Short mmCIF file of C-alpha atoms in Angstrom, two decimals:
data_model
loop_
_atom_site.label_atom_id
_atom_site.label_comp_id
_atom_site.label_asym_id
_atom_site.label_seq_id
_atom_site.Cartn_x
_atom_site.Cartn_y
_atom_site.Cartn_z
CA UNK A 1 3.73 -64.99 -102.43
CA UNK A 2 0.09 -64.17 -103.02
CA UNK A 3 -2.33 -61.27 -102.95
CA UNK A 4 -1.66 -58.43 -100.55
CA UNK A 5 1.66 -59.91 -99.47
CA UNK A 6 3.02 -59.50 -102.99
CA UNK A 7 1.76 -55.93 -103.19
CA UNK A 8 3.38 -54.98 -99.87
CA UNK A 9 6.63 -56.75 -100.76
CA UNK A 10 6.93 -55.03 -104.15
CA UNK A 11 6.04 -51.64 -102.66
CA UNK A 12 8.62 -51.91 -99.86
CA UNK A 13 11.26 -53.16 -102.29
CA UNK A 14 10.64 -50.27 -104.69
CA UNK A 15 10.76 -47.71 -101.88
CA UNK A 16 14.09 -49.19 -100.78
CA UNK A 17 15.32 -49.06 -104.38
CA UNK A 18 14.34 -45.40 -104.67
CA UNK A 19 16.27 -44.64 -101.48
CA UNK A 20 19.40 -46.34 -102.87
CA UNK A 21 19.05 -44.49 -106.18
CA UNK A 22 18.63 -41.10 -104.50
CA UNK A 23 21.61 -41.80 -102.22
CA UNK A 24 23.65 -42.75 -105.32
CA UNK A 25 25.15 -45.77 -103.56
CA UNK A 26 25.43 -47.85 -106.76
CA UNK A 27 24.99 -47.36 -110.50
CA UNK A 28 21.24 -47.18 -111.40
CA UNK A 29 21.40 -50.10 -113.82
CA UNK A 30 22.87 -52.47 -111.24
CA UNK A 31 20.45 -51.32 -108.52
CA UNK A 32 17.42 -51.92 -110.70
CA UNK A 33 18.67 -55.19 -112.15
CA UNK A 34 19.26 -56.47 -108.60
CA UNK A 35 15.64 -55.65 -107.76
CA UNK A 36 14.52 -57.56 -110.87
CA UNK A 37 16.52 -60.61 -109.78
CA UNK A 38 14.89 -60.40 -106.33
CA UNK A 39 11.44 -60.32 -107.96
CA UNK A 40 12.40 -63.33 -110.08
CA UNK A 41 13.57 -65.26 -107.02
CA UNK A 42 10.23 -64.64 -105.30
CA UNK A 43 8.19 -65.66 -108.36
CA UNK A 44 6.78 -62.20 -109.08
CA UNK A 45 8.69 -62.13 -112.36
CA UNK A 46 9.38 -65.10 -114.59
CA UNK A 47 12.83 -65.37 -116.22
CA UNK A 48 11.16 -64.64 -119.56
CA UNK A 49 9.57 -61.47 -118.19
CA UNK A 50 12.87 -60.34 -116.71
CA UNK A 51 14.64 -60.81 -120.05
CA UNK A 52 11.86 -59.23 -122.12
CA UNK A 53 13.18 -55.73 -121.49
CA UNK A 54 16.53 -56.62 -123.03
CA UNK A 55 14.82 -57.42 -126.33
CA UNK A 56 12.46 -54.45 -126.22
CA UNK A 57 12.36 -52.50 -129.49
CA UNK A 58 12.64 -49.15 -127.75
CA UNK A 59 15.68 -50.20 -125.74
CA UNK A 60 17.54 -51.52 -128.79
CA UNK A 61 16.65 -48.37 -130.73
CA UNK A 62 18.23 -46.30 -127.94
CA UNK A 63 21.40 -48.40 -128.18
CA UNK A 64 21.68 -47.87 -131.94
CA UNK A 65 20.98 -44.14 -131.63
CA UNK A 66 24.08 -43.86 -129.44
CA UNK A 67 26.11 -45.03 -132.45
CA UNK A 68 24.30 -42.70 -134.86
CA UNK A 69 24.99 -39.79 -132.49
CA UNK A 70 28.66 -40.79 -132.33
CA UNK A 71 28.88 -40.78 -136.11
CA UNK A 72 27.43 -37.25 -136.22
CA UNK A 73 29.71 -36.10 -133.39
CA UNK A 74 32.85 -37.36 -135.12
CA UNK A 75 31.94 -35.64 -138.37
CA UNK A 76 32.16 -32.25 -136.58
CA UNK A 77 29.10 -31.17 -138.56
CA UNK A 78 27.58 -29.65 -135.43
CA UNK A 79 30.73 -27.77 -134.49
CA UNK A 80 30.96 -26.40 -138.03
CA UNK A 81 27.33 -25.28 -137.84
CA UNK A 82 27.62 -23.52 -134.49
CA UNK A 83 30.79 -21.66 -135.51
CA UNK A 84 28.68 -19.88 -138.16
CA UNK A 85 25.82 -19.24 -135.74
CA UNK A 86 28.01 -17.70 -133.03
CA UNK A 87 30.62 -15.51 -134.74
CA UNK A 88 32.40 -12.86 -132.69
CA UNK A 89 32.74 -9.78 -134.88
CA UNK A 90 35.17 -7.01 -133.84
CA UNK A 91 33.39 -3.89 -132.63
CA UNK A 92 29.99 -5.60 -132.39
CA UNK A 93 28.64 -5.85 -128.85
CA UNK A 94 27.48 -9.28 -127.75
CA UNK A 95 24.78 -9.82 -125.12
CA UNK A 96 23.50 -12.88 -123.32
CA UNK A 97 20.05 -12.40 -124.86
CA UNK A 98 21.47 -12.37 -128.40
CA UNK A 99 23.41 -15.53 -127.57
CA UNK A 100 20.28 -17.24 -126.24
CA UNK A 101 18.31 -16.24 -129.35
CA UNK A 102 20.85 -17.95 -131.62
CA UNK A 103 21.85 -20.89 -129.44
CA UNK A 104 18.66 -22.17 -127.85
CA UNK A 105 16.59 -22.83 -131.01
CA UNK A 106 19.62 -24.43 -132.69
CA UNK A 107 20.38 -26.80 -129.81
CA UNK A 108 16.71 -27.69 -129.33
CA UNK A 109 16.31 -28.37 -133.04
CA UNK A 110 19.33 -30.68 -133.17
CA UNK A 111 18.38 -32.39 -129.90
CA UNK A 112 15.02 -33.35 -131.37
CA UNK A 113 16.85 -35.92 -133.52
CA UNK A 114 20.01 -36.84 -131.61
CA UNK A 115 20.82 -38.07 -128.12
CA UNK A 116 20.90 -35.17 -125.64
CA UNK A 117 24.12 -36.06 -123.84
CA UNK A 118 26.55 -35.96 -126.80
CA UNK A 119 24.95 -32.70 -127.96
CA UNK A 120 25.63 -31.06 -124.59
CA UNK A 121 29.16 -32.52 -124.55
CA UNK A 122 29.79 -31.05 -128.02
CA UNK A 123 28.28 -27.63 -127.38
CA UNK A 124 29.51 -26.74 -123.89
CA UNK A 125 33.21 -26.29 -124.89
CA UNK A 126 32.13 -24.34 -128.00
CA UNK A 127 29.85 -22.10 -125.96
CA UNK A 128 32.54 -21.59 -123.32
CA UNK A 129 35.06 -20.50 -125.95
CA UNK A 130 32.53 -18.16 -127.58
CA UNK A 131 31.49 -16.62 -124.24
CA UNK A 132 35.14 -15.95 -123.34
CA UNK A 133 35.77 -14.24 -126.69
CA UNK A 134 32.53 -12.26 -126.45
CA UNK A 135 33.29 -11.10 -122.91
CA UNK A 136 30.20 -12.80 -121.46
CA UNK A 137 29.91 -14.78 -118.25
CA UNK A 138 29.88 -18.50 -119.05
CA UNK A 139 27.60 -19.31 -116.10
CA UNK A 140 24.78 -17.58 -117.96
CA UNK A 141 24.89 -20.24 -120.68
CA UNK A 142 25.64 -23.78 -119.51
CA UNK A 143 22.32 -24.53 -117.75
CA UNK A 144 20.41 -23.10 -120.76
CA UNK A 145 22.39 -25.42 -123.07
CA UNK A 146 21.21 -28.42 -121.02
CA UNK A 147 17.62 -27.15 -120.84
CA UNK A 148 17.48 -26.48 -124.59
CA UNK A 149 18.61 -30.07 -125.24
CA UNK A 150 15.90 -31.39 -122.91
CA UNK A 151 13.23 -29.18 -124.51
CA UNK A 152 14.21 -30.35 -128.00
CA UNK A 153 14.08 -33.97 -126.89
CA UNK A 154 10.37 -33.64 -126.10
CA UNK A 155 9.49 -32.88 -129.72
CA UNK A 156 10.05 -36.22 -131.51
CA UNK A 157 9.98 -39.95 -130.92
CA UNK A 158 13.79 -40.17 -131.03
CA UNK A 159 14.51 -36.94 -129.16
CA UNK A 160 15.26 -38.74 -125.91
CA UNK A 161 15.42 -42.32 -124.70
CA UNK A 162 12.39 -41.72 -122.46
CA UNK A 163 10.11 -41.30 -125.48
CA UNK A 164 11.37 -44.58 -126.94
CA UNK A 165 10.96 -46.40 -123.63
CA UNK A 166 7.28 -45.48 -123.35
CA UNK A 167 6.82 -46.18 -127.07
CA UNK A 168 8.31 -49.66 -126.63
CA UNK A 169 6.07 -50.39 -123.64
CA UNK A 170 3.02 -49.28 -125.59
CA UNK A 171 3.89 -51.65 -128.44
CA UNK A 172 4.32 -54.55 -125.99
CA UNK A 173 0.86 -53.88 -124.55
CA UNK A 174 -0.71 -53.87 -128.00
CA UNK A 175 -1.05 -50.12 -128.49
CA UNK A 176 0.03 -48.34 -131.65
CA UNK A 177 2.87 -46.33 -130.13
CA UNK A 178 3.99 -42.81 -130.99
CA UNK A 179 4.62 -41.58 -134.52
CA UNK A 180 7.76 -39.55 -135.22
CA UNK A 181 6.32 -36.10 -134.49
CA UNK A 182 3.26 -36.96 -132.41
CA UNK A 183 4.76 -35.79 -129.11
CA UNK A 184 5.64 -32.52 -130.79
CA UNK A 185 2.00 -31.45 -130.56
CA UNK A 186 2.70 -30.73 -126.90
CA UNK A 187 6.49 -30.92 -126.68
CA UNK A 188 6.96 -28.44 -129.51
CA UNK A 189 4.84 -25.82 -127.74
CA UNK A 190 6.68 -26.42 -124.46
CA UNK A 191 9.99 -26.05 -126.32
CA UNK A 192 8.99 -22.73 -127.90
CA UNK A 193 7.66 -21.25 -124.65
CA UNK A 194 10.64 -22.68 -122.71
CA UNK A 195 13.12 -21.07 -125.11
CA UNK A 196 11.31 -17.73 -124.81
CA UNK A 197 11.53 -18.08 -121.02
CA UNK A 198 15.30 -18.66 -121.25
CA UNK A 199 15.75 -15.67 -123.58
CA UNK A 200 13.72 -13.36 -121.34
CA UNK A 201 14.88 -14.46 -117.89
CA UNK A 202 18.14 -16.39 -118.26
CA UNK A 203 20.43 -13.40 -117.81
CA UNK A 204 18.42 -12.20 -114.82
CA UNK A 205 17.96 -15.46 -112.90
CA UNK A 206 21.22 -17.32 -113.53
CA UNK A 207 24.29 -16.59 -111.38
CA UNK A 208 27.12 -14.45 -112.72
CA UNK A 209 29.84 -14.67 -110.11
CA UNK A 210 33.32 -15.26 -111.49
CA UNK A 211 34.43 -18.88 -111.29
CA UNK A 212 37.69 -20.78 -111.85
CA UNK A 213 36.60 -22.12 -115.22
CA UNK A 214 36.41 -18.58 -116.61
CA UNK A 215 40.09 -18.13 -115.92
CA UNK A 216 41.04 -21.61 -117.13
CA UNK A 217 41.67 -20.27 -120.63
CA UNK A 218 44.31 -17.89 -119.31
CA UNK A 219 46.90 -20.66 -119.00
CA UNK A 220 46.72 -21.84 -122.60
CA UNK A 221 50.06 -20.30 -123.56
CA UNK A 222 52.01 -22.47 -121.16
CA UNK A 223 53.03 -26.11 -121.57
CA UNK A 224 50.80 -27.03 -118.64
CA UNK A 225 47.29 -25.68 -118.30
CA UNK A 226 44.03 -26.36 -116.51
CA UNK A 227 41.55 -28.84 -117.94
CA UNK A 228 38.10 -29.76 -116.62
CA UNK A 229 37.21 -33.44 -116.71
CA UNK A 230 33.74 -34.75 -115.82
CA UNK A 231 33.99 -38.33 -114.57
CA UNK A 232 32.17 -40.76 -116.88
CA UNK A 233 30.68 -44.24 -116.38
CA UNK A 234 33.89 -46.14 -117.27
CA UNK A 235 36.23 -44.11 -115.09
CA UNK A 236 38.32 -46.64 -113.19
CA UNK A 237 38.18 -44.76 -109.89
CA UNK A 238 34.39 -44.67 -109.41
CA UNK A 239 33.47 -45.58 -105.80
CA UNK A 240 37.17 -45.63 -104.91
CA UNK A 241 38.55 -43.33 -102.16
CA UNK A 242 40.54 -40.53 -103.75
CA UNK A 243 43.55 -41.25 -101.52
CA UNK A 244 43.71 -44.84 -102.87
CA UNK A 245 43.51 -43.91 -106.57
CA UNK A 246 46.73 -42.86 -108.32
CA UNK A 247 45.30 -40.50 -110.91
CA UNK A 248 48.72 -39.12 -111.87
CA UNK A 249 50.11 -42.55 -112.66
CA UNK A 250 47.10 -43.67 -114.70
CA UNK A 251 46.33 -40.48 -116.61
CA UNK A 252 49.55 -38.49 -116.49
CA UNK A 253 47.91 -35.45 -114.92
CA UNK A 254 47.68 -33.82 -111.50
CA UNK A 255 44.34 -33.13 -109.81
CA UNK A 256 44.11 -29.58 -108.47
CA UNK A 257 40.48 -29.57 -107.37
CA UNK A 258 37.41 -31.81 -107.12
CA UNK A 259 33.90 -30.36 -107.43
CA UNK A 260 30.57 -31.97 -106.62
CA UNK A 261 27.11 -30.37 -106.62
CA UNK A 262 28.66 -26.97 -107.27
CA UNK A 263 30.91 -27.21 -104.21
CA UNK A 264 34.69 -27.56 -104.16
CA UNK A 265 35.53 -30.55 -101.96
CA UNK A 266 37.97 -29.74 -99.19
CA UNK A 267 38.38 -33.17 -97.58
CA UNK A 268 39.66 -34.93 -100.71
CA UNK A 269 41.59 -37.59 -98.84
CA UNK A 270 38.39 -39.28 -97.64
CA UNK A 271 36.29 -38.44 -100.70
CA UNK A 272 34.75 -41.32 -102.67
CA UNK A 273 34.91 -40.52 -106.39
CA UNK A 274 31.57 -40.67 -108.24
CA UNK A 275 30.30 -40.35 -111.80
CA UNK A 276 29.56 -36.70 -112.54
CA UNK A 277 32.31 -35.31 -110.28
CA UNK A 278 34.31 -32.58 -112.01
CA UNK A 279 38.09 -32.73 -111.74
CA UNK A 280 40.22 -29.63 -112.33
CA UNK A 281 43.52 -31.05 -113.48
CA UNK A 282 46.87 -29.67 -114.57
CA UNK A 283 48.16 -31.29 -117.74
CA UNK A 284 49.44 -30.67 -121.25
CA UNK A 285 47.70 -31.16 -124.61
CA UNK A 286 48.59 -34.86 -124.68
CA UNK A 287 45.79 -35.49 -122.19
CA UNK A 288 43.23 -34.63 -124.87
CA UNK A 289 45.03 -36.80 -127.40
CA UNK A 290 44.95 -39.78 -125.02
CA UNK A 291 41.55 -39.37 -123.35
CA UNK A 292 39.48 -37.00 -125.49
CA UNK A 293 37.85 -39.97 -127.22
CA UNK A 294 37.37 -42.03 -124.08
CA UNK A 295 34.15 -42.82 -122.24
CA UNK A 296 36.09 -42.66 -118.97
CA UNK A 297 35.16 -38.98 -119.03
CA UNK A 298 31.76 -37.58 -119.93
CA UNK A 299 33.44 -34.42 -121.09
CA UNK A 300 36.82 -32.71 -121.27
CA UNK A 301 37.25 -28.96 -121.63
CA UNK A 302 40.34 -26.75 -121.65
CA UNK A 303 38.66 -23.64 -123.00
CA UNK A 304 38.58 -24.77 -126.61
CA UNK A 305 36.60 -27.56 -128.29
CA UNK A 306 38.31 -30.89 -128.94
CA UNK A 307 38.01 -31.81 -132.61
CA UNK A 308 38.59 -35.23 -134.10
CA UNK A 309 40.20 -35.01 -137.57
CA UNK A 310 37.55 -35.90 -140.16
CA UNK A 311 37.36 -35.62 -143.97
CA UNK A 312 34.80 -33.11 -145.23
CA UNK A 313 32.83 -35.80 -147.11
CA UNK A 314 31.98 -37.50 -143.84
CA UNK A 315 30.19 -34.39 -142.59
CA UNK A 316 27.81 -34.41 -145.53
CA UNK A 317 27.32 -38.17 -145.53
CA UNK A 318 26.55 -38.29 -141.80
CA UNK A 319 24.01 -35.46 -142.07
CA UNK A 320 22.51 -37.11 -145.16
CA UNK A 321 22.10 -40.44 -143.38
CA UNK A 322 20.48 -38.71 -140.41
CA UNK A 323 18.03 -37.00 -142.77
CA UNK A 324 17.24 -40.34 -144.46
CA UNK A 325 16.58 -41.97 -141.08
CA UNK A 326 14.23 -39.18 -139.99
CA UNK A 327 12.38 -39.04 -143.32
CA UNK A 328 12.16 -42.83 -143.55
CA UNK A 329 10.71 -43.17 -140.05
CA UNK A 330 8.31 -40.28 -140.67
CA UNK A 331 6.89 -41.40 -144.02
CA UNK A 332 7.57 -45.15 -143.89
CA UNK A 333 4.37 -45.87 -141.98
CA UNK A 334 2.12 -44.04 -144.43
CA UNK A 335 -0.42 -46.40 -146.09
CA UNK A 336 0.83 -45.58 -149.61
CA UNK A 337 4.44 -46.39 -148.75
CA UNK A 338 3.46 -49.58 -146.89
CA UNK A 339 1.49 -50.73 -149.92
CA UNK A 340 4.52 -50.26 -152.16
CA UNK A 341 6.75 -52.39 -149.92
CA UNK A 342 4.55 -55.05 -148.28
CA UNK A 343 6.01 -57.32 -145.65
CA UNK A 344 8.58 -54.81 -144.36
CA UNK A 345 7.81 -52.55 -141.39
CA UNK A 346 9.53 -49.27 -142.33
CA UNK A 347 9.40 -47.87 -138.80
CA UNK A 348 12.00 -46.11 -136.65
CA UNK A 349 13.64 -49.38 -135.65
CA UNK A 350 14.11 -50.42 -139.30
CA UNK A 351 15.74 -47.13 -140.31
CA UNK A 352 18.03 -46.78 -137.30
CA UNK A 353 19.31 -50.32 -137.95
CA UNK A 354 20.02 -49.53 -141.62
CA UNK A 355 21.71 -46.20 -140.88
CA UNK A 356 23.86 -47.69 -138.10
CA UNK A 357 25.18 -50.44 -140.39
CA UNK A 358 25.93 -47.96 -143.18
CA UNK A 359 27.75 -45.64 -140.74
CA UNK A 360 29.83 -48.57 -139.50
CA UNK A 361 30.65 -49.65 -143.08
CA UNK A 362 31.78 -46.11 -143.97
CA UNK A 363 33.78 -45.84 -140.74
CA UNK A 364 31.82 -42.80 -139.59
CA UNK A 365 32.43 -44.25 -136.14
CA UNK A 366 35.17 -46.81 -135.34
CA UNK A 367 33.38 -50.09 -136.02
CA UNK A 368 35.97 -52.15 -134.14
CA UNK A 369 35.30 -50.14 -130.97
CA UNK A 370 31.57 -49.61 -131.31
CA UNK A 371 30.76 -50.98 -127.85
CA UNK A 372 32.55 -48.12 -126.07
CA UNK A 373 30.16 -45.54 -127.53
CA UNK A 374 27.08 -47.16 -126.01
CA UNK A 375 26.04 -46.23 -122.48
CA UNK A 376 25.40 -49.72 -121.18
CA UNK A 377 24.19 -48.60 -117.77
CA UNK A 378 21.38 -46.64 -119.43
CA UNK A 379 20.38 -49.72 -121.42
CA UNK A 380 20.41 -51.97 -118.34
CA UNK A 381 18.39 -49.29 -116.51
CA UNK A 382 15.80 -49.23 -119.31
CA UNK A 383 15.54 -53.02 -119.56
CA UNK A 384 15.30 -53.40 -115.77
CA UNK A 385 12.74 -50.61 -115.50
CA UNK A 386 10.55 -52.42 -118.04
CA UNK A 387 10.77 -55.61 -115.97
CA UNK A 388 9.96 -53.71 -112.77
CA UNK A 389 6.96 -52.21 -114.53
CA UNK A 390 5.80 -55.76 -115.31
CA UNK A 391 6.32 -56.74 -111.67
CA UNK A 392 4.10 -53.85 -110.58
CA UNK A 393 1.37 -55.19 -112.86
CA UNK A 394 1.82 -58.85 -111.89
CA UNK A 395 1.72 -58.14 -108.16
CA UNK A 396 -1.35 -55.90 -108.36
CA UNK A 397 0.59 -52.87 -107.10
CA UNK A 398 -0.18 -50.87 -110.25
CA UNK A 399 -3.93 -51.51 -109.85
CA UNK A 400 -3.79 -50.59 -106.17
CA UNK A 401 -1.88 -47.33 -106.77
CA UNK A 402 -4.20 -46.42 -109.64
CA UNK A 403 -7.19 -47.07 -107.40
CA UNK A 404 -5.73 -44.94 -104.62
CA UNK A 405 -4.99 -42.21 -107.16
CA UNK A 406 -8.56 -42.08 -108.48
CA UNK A 407 -10.23 -42.45 -105.07
CA UNK A 408 -8.04 -39.74 -103.52
CA UNK A 409 -9.72 -37.22 -105.81
CA UNK A 410 -12.92 -36.27 -104.03
CA UNK A 411 -16.30 -36.20 -105.75
CA UNK A 412 -16.64 -37.28 -109.34
CA UNK A 413 -13.30 -38.56 -110.63
CA UNK A 414 -12.20 -36.27 -113.43
CA UNK A 415 -9.78 -37.75 -115.99
CA UNK A 416 -8.07 -34.34 -116.13
CA UNK A 417 -7.37 -34.45 -112.39
CA UNK A 418 -5.96 -37.97 -112.70
CA UNK A 419 -3.86 -36.73 -115.64
CA UNK A 420 -2.50 -33.92 -113.47
CA UNK A 421 -1.78 -36.26 -110.58
CA UNK A 422 0.08 -38.71 -112.84
CA UNK A 423 2.10 -35.88 -114.38
CA UNK A 424 3.11 -34.36 -111.04
CA UNK A 425 4.01 -37.73 -109.53
CA UNK A 426 6.13 -38.72 -112.53
CA UNK A 427 7.81 -35.31 -112.60
CA UNK A 428 8.77 -35.50 -108.93
CA UNK A 429 10.21 -38.99 -109.36
CA UNK A 430 12.23 -37.99 -112.43
CA UNK A 431 13.83 -35.12 -110.50
CA UNK A 432 15.13 -37.63 -107.95
CA UNK A 433 16.12 -40.64 -110.08
CA UNK A 434 16.55 -41.42 -113.79
CA UNK A 435 13.97 -40.25 -116.32
CA UNK A 436 13.63 -43.69 -117.91
CA UNK A 437 12.90 -45.33 -114.57
CA UNK A 438 10.31 -42.69 -113.74
CA UNK A 439 8.48 -43.31 -117.02
CA UNK A 440 8.58 -47.09 -116.59
CA UNK A 441 7.19 -46.87 -113.04
CA UNK A 442 4.39 -44.56 -114.08
CA UNK A 443 3.38 -46.55 -117.17
CA UNK A 444 1.51 -49.45 -115.49
CA UNK A 445 -0.21 -47.04 -113.11
CA UNK A 446 -1.32 -44.88 -116.05
CA UNK A 447 -2.60 -47.92 -117.92
CA UNK A 448 -4.46 -49.27 -114.90
CA UNK A 449 -5.98 -45.85 -114.09
CA UNK A 450 -7.29 -45.55 -117.65
CA UNK A 451 -8.80 -49.03 -117.42
CA UNK A 452 -10.52 -48.23 -114.11
CA UNK A 453 -11.92 -45.00 -115.55
CA UNK A 454 -12.91 -46.71 -118.80
CA UNK A 455 -11.08 -44.21 -121.00
CA UNK A 456 -8.36 -44.21 -123.66
CA UNK A 457 -4.93 -44.39 -121.92
CA UNK A 458 -3.18 -42.36 -124.65
CA UNK A 459 -3.48 -38.98 -122.83
CA UNK A 460 -1.94 -40.56 -119.73
CA UNK A 461 0.92 -42.09 -121.77
CA UNK A 462 1.73 -38.70 -123.30
CA UNK A 463 1.62 -37.02 -119.88
CA UNK A 464 4.07 -39.39 -118.22
CA UNK A 465 6.39 -39.20 -121.24
CA UNK A 466 6.55 -35.39 -121.12
CA UNK A 467 6.75 -35.33 -117.31
CA UNK A 468 9.63 -37.82 -117.22
CA UNK A 469 11.66 -35.63 -119.59
CA UNK A 470 10.84 -32.28 -117.95
CA UNK A 471 13.70 -32.43 -115.45
CA UNK A 472 14.67 -28.83 -114.80
CA UNK A 473 14.57 -28.28 -111.01
CA UNK A 474 17.49 -30.47 -109.92
CA UNK A 475 20.89 -31.36 -111.39
CA UNK A 476 20.54 -35.04 -110.49
CA UNK A 477 17.47 -35.95 -112.57
CA UNK A 478 19.11 -35.66 -116.00
CA UNK A 479 22.68 -36.41 -117.08
CA UNK A 480 22.99 -33.21 -119.13
CA UNK A 481 22.13 -31.16 -116.02
CA UNK A 482 24.85 -33.01 -114.12
CA UNK A 483 27.41 -32.19 -116.82
CA UNK A 484 26.40 -28.52 -116.84
CA UNK A 485 26.61 -28.36 -113.05
CA UNK A 486 30.09 -29.87 -112.97
CA UNK A 487 31.57 -27.61 -115.65
CA UNK A 488 29.69 -24.47 -114.57
CA UNK A 489 30.23 -25.01 -110.84
CA UNK A 490 26.55 -24.31 -110.20
CA UNK A 491 24.85 -24.75 -106.85
CA UNK A 492 21.85 -27.05 -106.49
CA UNK A 493 19.66 -24.01 -105.85
CA UNK A 494 20.64 -22.47 -109.20
CA UNK A 495 18.74 -25.27 -110.96
CA UNK A 496 15.73 -24.92 -108.64
CA UNK A 497 15.57 -21.15 -108.99
CA UNK A 498 15.81 -21.13 -112.78
CA UNK A 499 14.28 -24.54 -113.54
CA UNK A 500 11.17 -24.67 -111.32
CA UNK A 501 9.29 -22.08 -113.43
CA UNK A 502 10.08 -24.25 -116.48
CA UNK A 503 8.58 -27.26 -114.71
CA UNK A 504 5.43 -25.24 -114.03
CA UNK A 505 5.30 -23.98 -117.63
CA UNK A 506 5.59 -27.54 -118.99
CA UNK A 507 2.86 -28.74 -116.60
CA UNK A 508 0.37 -25.99 -117.51
CA UNK A 509 0.89 -26.41 -121.26
CA UNK A 510 0.54 -30.20 -120.96
CA UNK A 511 -2.71 -29.93 -119.01
CA UNK A 512 -4.15 -27.56 -121.63
CA UNK A 513 -3.03 -29.32 -124.82
CA UNK A 514 -3.03 -33.06 -124.04
CA UNK A 515 -6.86 -33.31 -123.71
CA UNK A 516 -7.18 -31.30 -126.94
CA UNK A 517 -5.08 -33.64 -129.09
CA UNK A 518 -5.81 -36.94 -127.32
CA UNK A 519 -9.38 -37.30 -126.15
CA UNK A 520 -10.18 -39.19 -122.95
#
């Protein structure tokens, strides 16, 4: 293939891929890897370029951060912290606004340094139990928990995998990459304003109708009770018709209800089970003992948080190691520190490797089963997205799209208008597919647009990074939103109604602050 033929072929293939991703016909990692193989077969990608993503520093850092997050989760340090933040005192009236004021900054602060998904999985059962005791409607809180985690993730290099993906691509192209708190110049402001928005408008805009999960706690005094189970990536019945999957035999529990996109499914016999579906099951406490530590379910909730027994010393050691990793990555690149230890790059990758090995040696997570705590589909998605990004550059599609983007703006091409166009485009894509894929698609276009305009690409890189994370308007763009939707039984429109103003807030703040901190 040559010239325009390659451009057209890559464009059509990517549009087809987007359609498959939106339709959720296959797992994102497999869809995108299949596209990479097709590009390799047609000569657009070399085998070396296809494999490059699997050795990308950002991708491997994401993998190791899954293990660090698991070590923190198992220590129950976060659960211990939140129990002190959200006490229910007799005679003291609790309100949603008071809950937001305590919860949102805490979750955002923690999410700035740990993977968003395990944080949401940890906090949702705790918040549900607290809301029930405080007499508050749980539907006022689960979407805000997800949004707070997303907002916190925008503040640091390791806050979300998206930041690390763009960072890794920048390093491969010869740019310096992000420092630990560089994105916080914009992300931190968005987080503060976003949290204020939740505090002021959450109780007013979020639904409050009574739902089955609010009454799930009522059955706790019986041998059998209701439990909510969100289907995870390793669930054996994914893409299997419900009528052909013997859930009772495999898991020892009976399915009472299946929810998807906030709707209870009536025709369960012909339903194809998918990741993110919420199952309302009837079971006893042995279900938690058997499956509470399994990646077959993204989350289990029976009205009270599931705690893994852990010695107190592990809580302090895990928090200490996290602090060392953050401090090491923050100060390790300073000229004075680098001069003291020449020949060793004390960056984020170095420290996450060291901390992961120490956590494994101390059994802060089960070292013999470490592979089950890594979300492999996310890693394949990241690696494949990086290869697809390369294919867009090789074929000339990135240059063409960048040219169309700049020429579509009438009159003198303003870098700020291109910045806005890149942000909006990336944000729309991330609401429909995965955030990492959206960032990887936008990266070569951003780089090419900067080259054509003759300006520093850094403002564009920051914009697509923030835009790819700012997934508030749909439940399908971010896994934490999907978890909140399943447990809270929210409608699609609940996310749009409450989340769209947050998207607009993030966009306006980005357009104001990015040109201030990163000059064109």
